[in-house]
Coordinates of C-alpha atoms in Angstrom, one line a residue:
Chain A
M197 CA 57.2 70.1 -100.4
P198 CA 57.1 67.2 -97.9
T199 CA 60.5 66.0 -98.9
V200 CA 62.3 69.2 -97.9
I201 CA 60.5 69.5 -94.5
V202 CA 61.4 65.9 -93.5
A203 CA 65.0 66.3 -94.5
H204 CA 65.5 69.4 -92.3
F205 CA 64.5 68.0 -88.9
K206 CA 66.4 64.8 -89.5
T207 CA 69.6 66.7 -90.2
N208 CA 69.3 68.5 -86.9
I209 CA 69.0 65.4 -84.8
Y210 CA 71.4 63.6 -87.0
E211 CA 74.2 66.1 -86.5
Y212 CA 73.7 66.1 -82.8
L213 CA 73.9 62.3 -82.6
E214 CA 77.0 62.1 -84.7
A215 CA 78.8 64.5 -82.3
L216 CA 78.1 62.2 -79.4
Q217 CA 80.7 59.8 -78.0
K218 CA 80.6 56.2 -79.1
S219 CA 80.0 55.1 -75.5
T220 CA 77.0 57.4 -75.2
L221 CA 75.6 56.0 -78.4
D222 CA 76.0 52.5 -77.1
K223 CA 74.1 53.4 -74.0
L224 CA 71.4 55.0 -76.1
Y225 CA 71.0 51.7 -78.0
E226 CA 69.9 49.9 -74.9
E227 CA 66.3 51.1 -75.3
P228 CA 64.4 49.6 -78.2
A229 CA 62.3 52.8 -78.7
T230 CA 65.5 54.8 -79.2
C231 CA 66.8 52.2 -81.6
L232 CA 63.6 52.5 -83.6
A233 CA 63.6 56.3 -83.6
I234 CA 67.3 56.5 -84.7
F235 CA 66.8 53.8 -87.2
R236 CA 64.1 55.8 -88.9
L237 CA 66.5 58.7 -89.3
L238 CA 68.9 56.7 -91.5
P239 CA 68.8 57.0 -95.3
S240 CA 66.7 54.4 -97.1
L241 CA 69.5 52.1 -98.2
A242 CA 71.1 52.2 -94.8
R243 CA 67.8 51.0 -93.2
Q244 CA 67.7 48.1 -95.7
L245 CA 71.3 47.1 -94.9
V246 CA 70.5 47.0 -91.1
M247 CA 67.4 44.9 -91.8
S248 CA 69.3 42.4 -93.9
L249 CA 71.9 41.9 -91.2
L250 CA 69.6 42.0 -88.3
F251 CA 68.7 38.4 -88.0
S252 CA 71.7 37.0 -89.8
T253 CA 74.5 35.2 -87.9
Q254 CA 76.9 35.2 -90.8
I255 CA 80.2 37.0 -90.6
M256 CA 80.3 39.6 -93.4
S257 CA 83.0 41.9 -94.8
K258 CA 82.5 45.2 -96.5
A259 CA 83.1 43.5 -99.9
D260 CA 80.4 41.0 -99.1
L261 CA 77.9 43.8 -98.5
R262 CA 79.0 45.5 -101.7
Q263 CA 78.0 42.4 -103.6
W264 CA 74.4 43.2 -102.7
I265 CA 74.5 46.5 -104.5
K266 CA 74.1 47.1 -108.3
N267 CA 77.2 47.9 -110.1
D268 CA 76.3 51.5 -111.3
K269 CA 77.7 54.8 -110.0
E270 CA 74.5 56.0 -108.3
S271 CA 74.0 52.8 -106.4
L272 CA 77.6 52.6 -105.2
S273 CA 77.6 56.2 -104.1
K274 CA 74.4 55.6 -102.1
F275 CA 76.0 52.5 -100.6
E276 CA 79.1 54.4 -99.5
E277 CA 76.9 57.2 -98.0
A278 CA 74.8 54.6 -96.2
L279 CA 77.8 52.9 -94.7
D280 CA 79.4 56.1 -93.7
K281 CA 76.3 57.2 -91.8
L282 CA 75.9 53.8 -90.1
Q283 CA 79.5 53.9 -89.0
K284 CA 79.3 57.4 -87.7
L285 CA 76.3 56.5 -85.6
H286 CA 78.2 53.4 -84.3
I287 CA 75.4 51.2 -85.6
M288 CA 77.8 49.3 -87.9
I289 CA 81.3 48.6 -86.5
E290 CA 84.3 47.6 -88.6
Q291 CA 86.4 45.1 -86.7
E292 CA 90.1 44.7 -87.0
N293 CA 89.9 41.6 -89.3
K294 CA 88.1 43.6 -92.0
T295 CA 84.7 42.2 -91.0
I296 CA 81.8 44.5 -90.5
A297 CA 79.0 43.8 -88.1
L298 CA 76.0 45.5 -86.4
N299 CA 76.6 47.0 -83.0
S300 CA 75.6 44.1 -80.7
S301 CA 73.5 46.2 -78.3
F302 CA 71.6 47.8 -81.2
K303 CA 71.2 44.4 -82.8
Q304 CA 69.7 42.7 -79.8
K305 CA 67.4 45.6 -78.8
F306 CA 66.2 46.2 -82.3
Q307 CA 65.4 42.6 -82.6
E308 CA 63.4 42.9 -79.4
C309 CA 61.6 45.9 -80.8
L310 CA 60.5 43.9 -83.8
T311 CA 59.6 40.8 -81.9
G312 CA 58.1 42.4 -78.9
G313 CA 60.4 40.7 -76.4
G314 CA 62.2 42.0 -73.4
T315 CA 61.0 43.8 -70.2
H316 CA 62.3 47.3 -71.1
Q317 CA 58.9 49.1 -71.0
S318 CA 60.5 51.4 -73.5
F319 CA 57.2 52.3 -75.3
G320 CA 55.5 54.1 -72.4
K321 CA 54.0 52.6 -69.3
L322 CA 50.2 52.9 -69.3
Y323 CA 48.5 54.6 -66.4
N324 CA 46.2 51.8 -65.2
K325 CA 44.6 53.2 -62.2
P326 CA 41.0 54.4 -62.5
H327 CA 40.7 58.1 -62.9
R328 CA 39.7 59.7 -59.6
H329 CA 38.1 62.8 -60.9
S330 CA 36.5 61.3 -64.0
Q331 CA 33.0 61.8 -62.6
S332 CA 33.3 65.4 -61.5
N333 CA 33.1 68.2 -64.0
S334 CA 36.0 70.3 -62.8
H335 CA 38.6 67.7 -63.7
K336 CA 37.6 66.5 -67.1
L337 CA 39.9 64.1 -68.9
P338 CA 41.5 65.8 -71.8
D339 CA 40.4 64.8 -75.3
I340 CA 42.5 65.3 -78.4
K341 CA 41.1 68.8 -79.0
T342 CA 42.2 69.9 -75.5
L343 CA 45.6 68.5 -76.1
D344 CA 46.0 70.3 -79.4
E345 CA 44.8 73.5 -77.8
H346 CA 47.3 73.2 -75.1
A347 CA 50.2 72.4 -77.5
K348 CA 49.2 75.3 -79.7
T349 CA 48.9 77.8 -76.9
K350 CA 52.2 76.9 -75.3
W351 CA 54.2 76.8 -78.5
E352 CA 52.8 80.0 -79.9
E353 CA 53.6 81.7 -76.5
I354 CA 57.2 81.0 -77.2
L355 CA 57.0 82.1 -80.9
H356 CA 55.1 85.3 -80.0
F357 CA 57.6 86.0 -77.2
M358 CA 60.4 85.8 -79.7
V359 CA 58.7 88.2 -82.1
G360 CA 57.9 90.6 -79.3
T361 CA 54.1 90.8 -79.4
D362 CA 52.7 92.1 -76.2
R363 CA 51.1 89.0 -74.6
M364 CA 49.8 88.4 -71.2
N365 CA 51.9 85.4 -70.3
S366 CA 55.6 85.3 -70.8
P367 CA 57.1 81.8 -71.2
G368 CA 58.9 80.3 -68.2
A369 CA 62.5 80.8 -67.2
S370 CA 63.8 77.7 -68.9
V371 CA 62.5 79.0 -72.3
L372 CA 64.4 82.2 -71.8
K373 CA 67.5 80.3 -71.1
V374 CA 67.2 78.0 -74.1
V375 CA 66.4 80.9 -76.4
T376 CA 69.4 82.9 -75.3
K377 CA 71.8 80.0 -75.4
A378 CA 70.6 79.1 -78.9
N379 CA 71.3 82.6 -80.0
L380 CA 67.8 83.1 -81.1
M381 CA 67.4 86.1 -78.9
R382 CA 70.0 88.3 -77.2
E383 CA 70.2 90.7 -74.4
K384 CA 69.6 94.3 -75.3
E385 CA 70.6 96.8 -72.5
G386 CA 67.6 97.9 -70.6
K387 CA 65.1 96.4 -73.1
G388 CA 65.2 92.8 -72.2
L389 CA 65.6 90.2 -74.9
E390 CA 65.6 91.0 -78.6
I391 CA 65.3 88.6 -81.6
T392 CA 68.4 87.9 -83.7
N393 CA 68.8 87.0 -87.3
K394 CA 69.0 83.3 -86.5
G395 CA 65.8 83.8 -84.5
F396 CA 64.0 85.1 -87.6
Q397 CA 65.2 82.1 -89.6
F398 CA 64.0 79.8 -86.8
L399 CA 60.5 81.4 -87.0
L400 CA 60.2 80.5 -90.7
Q401 CA 61.0 76.9 -90.3
D402 CA 58.3 74.2 -89.9
V403 CA 57.2 73.1 -86.5
N404 CA 59.0 69.8 -86.4
T405 CA 62.3 71.4 -87.2
Q406 CA 61.7 74.2 -84.6
V407 CA 60.7 71.7 -81.9
W408 CA 63.8 69.6 -82.5
A409 CA 66.1 72.6 -82.7
F410 CA 64.7 73.7 -79.3
L411 CA 65.0 70.4 -77.7
I412 CA 68.6 69.9 -78.8
Q413 CA 69.5 73.3 -77.3
Y414 CA 67.6 72.2 -74.1
L415 CA 69.7 69.1 -74.1
D416 CA 72.9 71.0 -74.2
L417 CA 71.7 73.3 -71.5
A418 CA 70.5 70.4 -69.4
S419 CA 73.8 68.5 -69.6
E420 CA 76.0 71.5 -68.9
M421 CA 74.0 73.4 -66.2
L422 CA 71.7 70.9 -64.7
H423 CA 74.0 67.9 -65.0
M424 CA 71.2 65.8 -66.5
N425 CA 71.9 62.5 -68.0
V426 CA 71.9 63.1 -71.7
V427 CA 71.2 59.4 -72.4
E428 CA 68.1 59.5 -70.3
V429 CA 66.8 62.7 -71.7
L430 CA 67.2 61.5 -75.3
N431 CA 65.6 58.1 -74.4
F432 CA 62.6 60.1 -73.1
F433 CA 62.4 62.2 -76.2
F434 CA 62.4 59.2 -78.5
M435 CA 59.9 57.4 -76.3
L436 CA 57.6 60.4 -76.6
G437 CA 57.8 60.0 -80.4
S438 CA 56.4 56.5 -80.2
L439 CA 53.4 57.2 -77.9
E440 CA 49.8 57.3 -78.8
L441 CA 48.0 60.6 -78.9
G442 CA 45.1 60.9 -76.5
Q443 CA 46.4 58.1 -74.2
D444 CA 47.7 58.8 -70.6
Y445 CA 50.9 57.3 -69.4
S446 CA 52.3 56.8 -65.9
V447 CA 55.2 58.6 -64.6
E448 CA 56.1 55.5 -62.7
G449 CA 59.2 53.9 -64.2
L450 CA 60.7 57.2 -65.3
T451 CA 64.1 58.1 -63.9
D452 CA 64.6 61.2 -61.8
T453 CA 66.1 63.0 -64.7
Q454 CA 63.1 62.2 -66.8
R455 CA 60.7 63.5 -64.1
Q456 CA 62.6 66.7 -64.0
L457 CA 61.9 67.0 -67.7
L458 CA 58.2 66.8 -67.4
D459 CA 57.7 70.4 -66.1
D460 CA 59.8 71.9 -68.8
L461 CA 58.1 69.8 -71.5
T462 CA 54.7 70.9 -70.2
N463 CA 55.8 74.5 -70.6
Y464 CA 56.8 73.9 -74.3
G465 CA 53.5 72.2 -75.0
L466 CA 54.8 68.7 -75.7
I467 CA 53.1 67.2 -72.6
Y468 CA 49.8 67.9 -70.8
R469 CA 49.4 67.1 -67.2
P470 CA 46.1 67.6 -65.3
K471 CA 47.9 68.9 -62.2
K472 CA 51.5 69.6 -61.5
S473 CA 51.8 66.7 -59.1
S474 CA 49.8 64.3 -61.3
K475 CA 51.1 60.8 -61.7
R476 CA 50.2 60.7 -65.3
Y477 CA 50.9 62.7 -68.4
Y478 CA 49.4 63.0 -71.9
P479 CA 51.7 63.5 -74.9
T480 CA 50.4 66.1 -77.3
R481 CA 50.7 66.1 -81.1
L482 CA 54.0 68.0 -80.8
A483 CA 55.4 65.0 -79.0
T484 CA 53.8 62.2 -81.0
T485 CA 55.0 63.6 -84.3
L486 CA 58.7 64.1 -83.1
T487 CA 60.0 61.2 -85.0
S488 CA 57.4 60.6 -87.6
G489 CA 57.8 63.5 -89.9
N490 CA 54.1 64.3 -90.0
S491 CA 53.4 67.9 -89.3
A492 CA 52.2 68.8 -85.8
I493 CA 49.2 71.1 -85.6
V494 CA 50.0 74.6 -84.6
S495 CA 47.8 76.8 -86.7
N496 CA 44.0 76.6 -86.5
S497 CA 43.2 77.1 -90.1
S498 CA 44.9 74.2 -91.8
S499 CA 45.8 70.8 -90.5
N500 CA 48.5 69.1 -92.6
N501 CA 48.0 65.8 -90.8
P502 CA 46.3 63.5 -93.3
T503 CA 45.0 61.2 -90.5
D504 CA 43.1 64.0 -88.8
D505 CA 39.7 63.6 -90.4
D506 CA 37.9 65.6 -87.8
D507 CA 38.3 69.0 -89.4
S508 CA 37.2 68.0 -92.9
A509 CA 34.3 66.0 -91.7
T510 CA 32.8 68.8 -89.7
E511 CA 33.2 71.3 -92.5
Q512 CA 29.8 72.8 -92.8
G513 CA 27.9 73.2 -96.0
F514 CA 25.5 76.0 -96.3
I515 CA 22.4 77.0 -98.3
I516 CA 21.7 80.4 -99.8
V517 CA 18.2 81.5 -100.8
E518 CA 18.1 84.5 -103.0
T519 CA 15.2 87.0 -103.1
N520 CA 14.4 85.8 -106.7
Y521 CA 13.7 82.4 -105.0
K522 CA 16.9 80.8 -106.4
L523 CA 18.4 78.3 -104.0
Y524 CA 22.1 77.4 -103.8
A525 CA 23.2 74.5 -101.7
Y526 CA 26.9 74.0 -100.9
T527 CA 27.3 70.6 -99.4
I528 CA 30.0 68.0 -99.1
S529 CA 30.6 66.0 -102.3
I530 CA 30.3 62.3 -102.0
F531 CA 32.8 61.7 -104.8
Chain B
M282 CA 38.8 66.7 -111.2
S283 CA 41.9 65.0 -110.1
V284 CA 45.5 65.8 -110.8
L285 CA 47.2 63.1 -112.8
K286 CA 49.2 61.1 -110.3
D287 CA 52.5 59.5 -111.2
T288 CA 52.4 56.0 -109.9
A289 CA 55.5 54.9 -111.7
T290 CA 58.3 57.0 -110.3
V291 CA 59.2 56.4 -106.7
N292 CA 60.8 58.8 -104.2
E293 CA 62.7 58.1 -101.0
E294 CA 60.1 59.8 -99.0
D295 CA 57.1 57.9 -100.3
A296 CA 55.0 55.8 -98.0
N297 CA 54.9 52.2 -98.9
L298 CA 51.8 50.0 -98.8
L299 CA 52.6 46.3 -98.8
V300 CA 49.8 43.9 -99.5
L301 CA 50.7 40.5 -98.3
I302 CA 48.8 37.5 -99.6
I303 CA 49.4 34.4 -97.5
D304 CA 48.4 31.0 -99.0
T305 CA 46.8 29.2 -96.0
N306 CA 45.7 26.0 -97.6
P307 CA 46.0 23.7 -94.5
I308 CA 46.3 20.5 -96.5
V309 CA 49.4 21.6 -98.4
W310 CA 50.9 23.2 -95.3
R311 CA 50.6 19.9 -93.5
K312 CA 52.5 18.2 -96.3
S313 CA 55.5 20.5 -96.0
N314 CA 57.6 20.0 -92.9
F315 CA 57.3 23.6 -92.0
S316 CA 54.2 24.4 -90.1
L317 CA 52.0 27.4 -90.9
K318 CA 52.2 28.5 -87.2
E319 CA 55.9 28.7 -87.4
A320 CA 55.7 30.5 -90.8
L321 CA 53.3 33.0 -89.3
R322 CA 55.9 33.9 -86.6
H323 CA 58.4 34.7 -89.3
I324 CA 55.8 36.6 -91.3
L325 CA 54.7 38.8 -88.3
V326 CA 58.3 39.8 -87.6
F327 CA 58.7 40.7 -91.3
I328 CA 55.5 42.8 -91.2
N329 CA 56.8 44.6 -88.1
A330 CA 60.1 45.2 -90.0
H331 CA 58.2 46.7 -92.9
L332 CA 56.3 49.0 -90.6
A333 CA 59.5 49.9 -88.8
L334 CA 61.1 51.2 -92.0
K335 CA 59.0 54.3 -92.1
H336 CA 56.3 55.8 -89.9
D337 CA 53.9 56.1 -92.9
N338 CA 54.3 52.6 -94.1
D339 CA 51.2 50.5 -94.1
V340 CA 50.3 46.9 -94.7
A341 CA 47.3 44.9 -95.7
I342 CA 47.1 41.1 -95.2
I343 CA 44.9 38.7 -97.1
A344 CA 44.6 35.0 -96.5
S345 CA 44.1 32.9 -99.6
H346 CA 42.3 29.9 -98.2
V347 CA 40.6 26.9 -99.7
G348 CA 37.4 28.1 -101.4
V349 CA 37.6 31.7 -99.9
S350 CA 39.9 34.7 -99.6
K351 CA 39.6 36.9 -96.6
F352 CA 41.2 40.1 -95.3
L353 CA 43.1 39.5 -92.1
Y354 CA 44.0 43.2 -91.7
P355 CA 42.5 45.8 -92.0
I356 CA 38.9 44.8 -91.5
P357 CA 36.3 47.3 -90.5
M358 CA 35.2 47.2 -86.8
T359 CA 32.0 45.3 -86.5
H360 CA 31.6 45.8 -82.8
E361 CA 32.7 48.3 -80.3
N362 CA 36.3 47.3 -79.7
S363 CA 37.3 49.1 -76.6
D364 CA 40.3 46.9 -76.0
K365 CA 42.8 49.7 -75.8
T366 CA 45.3 47.9 -73.6
I367 CA 48.8 49.2 -74.4
F368 CA 51.7 47.0 -73.9
P369 CA 54.8 48.9 -72.9
N370 CA 57.2 46.4 -74.3
M371 CA 56.1 46.7 -77.9
Y372 CA 55.5 49.5 -80.3
Q373 CA 51.7 50.0 -80.3
K374 CA 51.3 49.8 -84.1
F375 CA 53.1 46.5 -84.3
R376 CA 51.1 45.0 -81.6
V377 CA 47.7 46.0 -82.9
I378 CA 48.4 44.6 -86.3
D379 CA 50.0 41.4 -85.0
E380 CA 47.2 40.6 -82.7
K381 CA 44.5 41.3 -85.3
V382 CA 46.2 39.0 -87.8
I383 CA 46.4 36.2 -85.3
A384 CA 42.8 36.6 -84.2
N385 CA 41.4 36.7 -87.7
M386 CA 43.6 33.8 -88.8
S387 CA 42.2 31.7 -86.0
A388 CA 38.7 32.7 -86.9
L389 CA 39.4 31.7 -90.5
F390 CA 40.5 28.2 -89.5
E391 CA 37.6 27.7 -87.2
D392 CA 35.3 27.8 -90.2
V393 CA 35.7 24.3 -91.6
D394 CA 32.5 24.2 -93.7
T395 CA 33.7 26.4 -96.5
P396 CA 36.9 24.4 -97.3
N397 CA 35.0 21.1 -96.9
N398 CA 32.4 22.0 -99.4
Y399 CA 34.9 23.3 -102.0
P400 CA 35.8 20.6 -104.5
D401 CA 39.4 21.5 -105.4
K402 CA 41.2 21.2 -102.1
A403 CA 44.7 21.1 -103.7
S404 CA 44.9 24.8 -104.5
S405 CA 43.9 28.1 -102.9
M406 CA 41.8 31.1 -104.0
M407 CA 44.7 33.0 -105.4
A408 CA 42.7 34.8 -108.1
G409 CA 40.2 36.0 -105.5
A410 CA 43.0 37.2 -103.2
L411 CA 44.8 39.1 -106.0
S412 CA 41.6 40.8 -107.0
M413 CA 40.9 41.9 -103.5
A414 CA 44.5 43.1 -103.2
L415 CA 44.2 45.2 -106.4
C416 CA 40.8 46.7 -105.3
Y417 CA 42.2 47.7 -102.0
I418 CA 45.3 49.3 -103.6
N419 CA 43.1 51.1 -106.0
R420 CA 41.0 52.5 -103.2
I421 CA 44.0 53.6 -101.2
T422 CA 45.6 55.2 -104.3
K423 CA 42.5 57.1 -105.1
A424 CA 42.1 58.4 -101.5
D425 CA 45.8 59.5 -101.5
E426 CA 45.6 62.9 -103.0
I427 CA 49.3 63.8 -103.4
G428 CA 50.5 60.5 -104.9
H429 CA 52.5 59.8 -101.7
V430 CA 51.7 56.1 -101.3
K431 CA 53.4 53.5 -103.5
S432 CA 52.0 49.9 -103.4
R433 CA 53.3 46.4 -104.0
I434 CA 52.1 42.9 -103.6
L435 CA 53.9 40.0 -102.0
I436 CA 52.5 36.5 -102.3
I437 CA 53.7 33.7 -99.9
S438 CA 52.6 30.6 -101.7
V439 CA 52.7 26.9 -101.0
S440 CA 49.9 25.3 -103.2
P441 CA 50.1 24.9 -106.9
D442 CA 48.2 27.2 -109.2
S443 CA 44.8 26.0 -110.3
P444 CA 44.4 25.9 -114.1
Y445 CA 40.7 26.9 -113.5
Q446 CA 42.0 30.2 -112.2
Y447 CA 44.2 31.0 -115.2
I448 CA 42.1 33.5 -116.9
S449 CA 41.3 35.4 -113.6
I450 CA 44.9 35.4 -112.5
M451 CA 46.2 36.6 -115.9
N452 CA 43.6 39.5 -115.8
C453 CA 44.8 40.5 -112.4
I454 CA 48.4 40.4 -113.6
F455 CA 47.7 42.7 -116.5
S456 CA 45.8 45.1 -114.2
A457 CA 48.8 45.2 -111.8
Q458 CA 51.1 45.8 -114.7
K459 CA 49.0 48.8 -115.9
L460 CA 49.0 50.3 -112.3
C461 CA 52.8 49.7 -112.0
I462 CA 52.3 47.4 -109.0
P463 CA 55.1 44.8 -108.7
I464 CA 54.1 41.3 -107.6
D465 CA 56.7 39.4 -105.7
V466 CA 56.3 35.7 -105.0
C467 CA 57.9 33.6 -102.3
K468 CA 57.4 29.9 -102.9
V469 CA 57.9 28.3 -99.5
Y470 CA 56.9 24.8 -100.6
G471 CA 55.7 23.0 -103.6
S472 CA 56.7 22.4 -107.2
D473 CA 56.8 25.2 -109.7
T474 CA 54.2 23.9 -112.2
P475 CA 51.8 25.3 -113.1
V476 CA 53.7 28.6 -113.5
F477 CA 51.2 31.5 -113.4
L478 CA 52.8 33.1 -110.4
Q479 CA 56.2 33.0 -112.1
Q480 CA 54.7 34.9 -115.0
A481 CA 53.0 37.3 -112.5
S482 CA 56.4 38.4 -111.1
H483 CA 58.0 38.5 -114.5
I484 CA 55.4 40.7 -116.2
T485 CA 55.0 43.1 -113.3
G486 CA 58.6 43.6 -112.5
G487 CA 58.7 41.6 -109.2
K488 CA 60.8 38.7 -108.1
Y489 CA 60.0 35.0 -107.9
L490 CA 62.0 33.0 -105.3
K491 CA 61.7 29.4 -104.4
L492 CA 63.0 28.6 -100.9
E493 CA 65.3 25.7 -100.5
M494 CA 65.3 26.1 -96.8
P495 CA 61.9 27.2 -95.4
Q496 CA 63.3 27.4 -91.9
G497 CA 65.1 30.5 -93.0
L498 CA 61.9 32.3 -94.1
L499 CA 62.5 35.4 -92.1
Q500 CA 66.0 36.0 -93.4
F501 CA 64.9 35.4 -97.0
L502 CA 62.0 37.8 -96.6
M503 CA 64.3 40.4 -95.1
I504 CA 66.9 40.3 -97.7
A505 CA 64.8 39.6 -100.9
F506 CA 61.4 40.9 -100.2
L507 CA 61.7 43.8 -97.7
P508 CA 63.3 46.4 -100.0
D509 CA 60.6 48.7 -101.2
R510 CA 60.2 50.0 -104.8
Y511 CA 62.7 52.8 -104.2
N512 CA 65.5 50.6 -102.8
K513 CA 65.1 47.9 -105.4
K514 CA 66.6 50.3 -107.9
Y515 CA 70.0 50.0 -106.1
L516 CA 70.0 46.4 -104.9
C517 CA 70.8 43.1 -106.6
L518 CA 68.0 40.8 -105.4
P519 CA 67.9 37.0 -105.7
G520 CA 65.2 35.6 -108.0
E521 CA 64.5 33.2 -110.7
E522 CA 65.6 34.4 -114.2
R523 CA 64.0 31.6 -116.3
V524 CA 60.3 31.9 -116.7
D525 CA 58.1 29.1 -117.9
F526 CA 55.4 30.7 -120.0
G527 CA 52.8 27.9 -119.7
A528 CA 49.2 28.6 -120.3
A529 CA 45.8 26.9 -119.6
C530 CA 43.4 26.4 -122.5
F531 CA 40.1 28.3 -122.2
C532 CA 37.9 25.3 -123.0
H533 CA 39.2 22.5 -120.7
K534 CA 41.5 24.3 -118.4
K535 CA 44.4 21.9 -119.4
I536 CA 47.9 23.2 -119.2
I537 CA 49.3 23.3 -122.7
D538 CA 52.5 24.3 -124.3
V539 CA 51.3 24.5 -127.9
G540 CA 47.8 25.5 -128.9
Y541 CA 45.5 27.5 -131.0
V542 CA 45.1 31.3 -130.5
C543 CA 42.1 33.4 -131.7
S544 CA 43.6 36.2 -133.8
V545 CA 41.1 38.7 -132.5
C546 CA 40.9 38.3 -128.7
L547 CA 44.0 36.1 -128.2
S548 CA 42.0 33.4 -126.4
I549 CA 43.9 30.1 -126.2
F550 CA 42.4 26.7 -127.1
C551 CA 43.8 23.2 -127.1
R552 CA 42.0 22.1 -130.3
P553 CA 40.7 24.0 -133.3
L554 CA 37.2 25.5 -133.1
D555 CA 34.9 27.0 -135.6
E556 CA 33.9 29.9 -133.5
C557 CA 35.9 31.6 -130.7
S558 CA 33.9 31.1 -127.5
T559 CA 35.1 34.5 -126.1
C560 CA 34.6 36.9 -129.0
R561 CA 32.3 34.9 -131.3
T562 CA 34.6 35.4 -134.3
R563 CA 34.3 32.8 -137.0
L564 CA 37.6 31.0 -137.2
T565 CA 38.8 29.2 -140.3
L566 CA 41.5 26.7 -140.4
T567 CA 42.4 26.9 -144.0
S568 CA 45.6 28.7 -143.2
V569 CA 46.7 25.9 -140.8
R570 CA 46.1 23.2 -143.3
Q571 CA 47.8 25.2 -146.1
N572 CA 51.0 25.1 -144.1
G573 CA 50.7 21.3 -144.4
R574 CA 51.2 20.8 -140.7
V575 CA 48.4 19.5 -138.5
I576 CA 49.2 19.6 -134.9

């Protein structure tokens, strides 16, 4: 099961990135967090090829790389697939003299990612100022449970809106725009928006795929209508994927485009902000699992996230005493 | 009741656990002209590279020191560690692990009493480190319900193998073989003999590589030792093909090429005995003399 889920959301982003211009991709590779996120989307053999070339200064040709691969059909086909993907994403570039090399911007920034060098602040600037309202009860700092609640509420608002259940809050205007543009819902005369076939399929997908499909449509919308800088928006998405859940980050250092995003992303449940004008934001689980492939919590009943041991630990046991004085105790097993 | 997990077949989506055993014998490192500090820089970048490959990848690092083996990462929190400073220039997961390794390595070297009191300062506690690695892998594998985590061991070795540890190391190797855990060995410095680690990689399906140029440690690690169990199926990796199957006798811990083997428990001895010390079988040498050759 996990195999299929991961493949879906990767394909979405991958197709979008492939369609971008080479120059846009080069600009994207100037942020180490983006390099890391895109690197993790590659097939396994492609990732190994990048790593083998990352710190090497040798000039290699395609035939040289081929020497590294075993000589059977399956290995060679995987090699061709890997090279093809790398070249399409402009990570590996074939020069005129038949040599093949890593994109120099990607190479340098990915090296910085692994060694921790540079001053890019690509992995999220921490909010270092003391919390003003931490003492008073009315503005409590959000804990992970609050963040999960917020994410779940906002995302389900969108899903329920699509299905047409009568709910108190209808999602914001930007949601309506995205949903119409993505052809997930369409205008029906007099009755407002109605869900389409594609919309139904969207509802059946897992959360990660849904979130990415949504974000990609948002990206298209943002670049066409709001003239937002696609590179900055993508960089922000990939940075969100590398942040820590439960930690607050400063909006300082974000570009204007990225600050514009904050409101919309709060409406989708990816970010939590204590106040609209707050100088800090908290990524929710929907954001931190963007590039990891782990499932984001949406439903209350089961959490697929294996690192979330809160739910299982607080599972209550219980004791039954029958009228014939028999006692049954259901407790947590220690084995 | 647990579902039988398949630890042998590897899928592209599996998470990889790399257990790294670093030989930190300070005397031997000083002899080589490549310092441990420099090597640690290469190793930390290699660890980050392993973690970068996949979000679920994990690592455990054990130092094999003189007289003791210790976990450098992960170690349980002994005190309230509220140092949650986040460094925006580095991926949080990399930074946390790198800092812990450096801190624990420094703590390990600060303790000079243990190595001083240990008699055999020429080698390191490889058997102890391997046992700890296998126990950790066993715990992680048992806790992993869906069979999603695949493990392997990488040893970065400088000191020669101690013949006193032969039996322990061989037991570890056979356990690893049973659990399908490959043991790779990167010999940064030092001669090949004795050859227990070579046998370790041969039996478990790993690679043994002796570095001619230790300054290129990172590049060697990236090309030869970074591929996980899934990728290894498709790559031609460098490694030694010839294996020297030397053994140490159970009685004196001498390295021997020719010896006497108990036919019941396969213990190795350098000279004939009346009774096997391991399984107490009465051994007779009539068959040896009948062949007319007395070794």
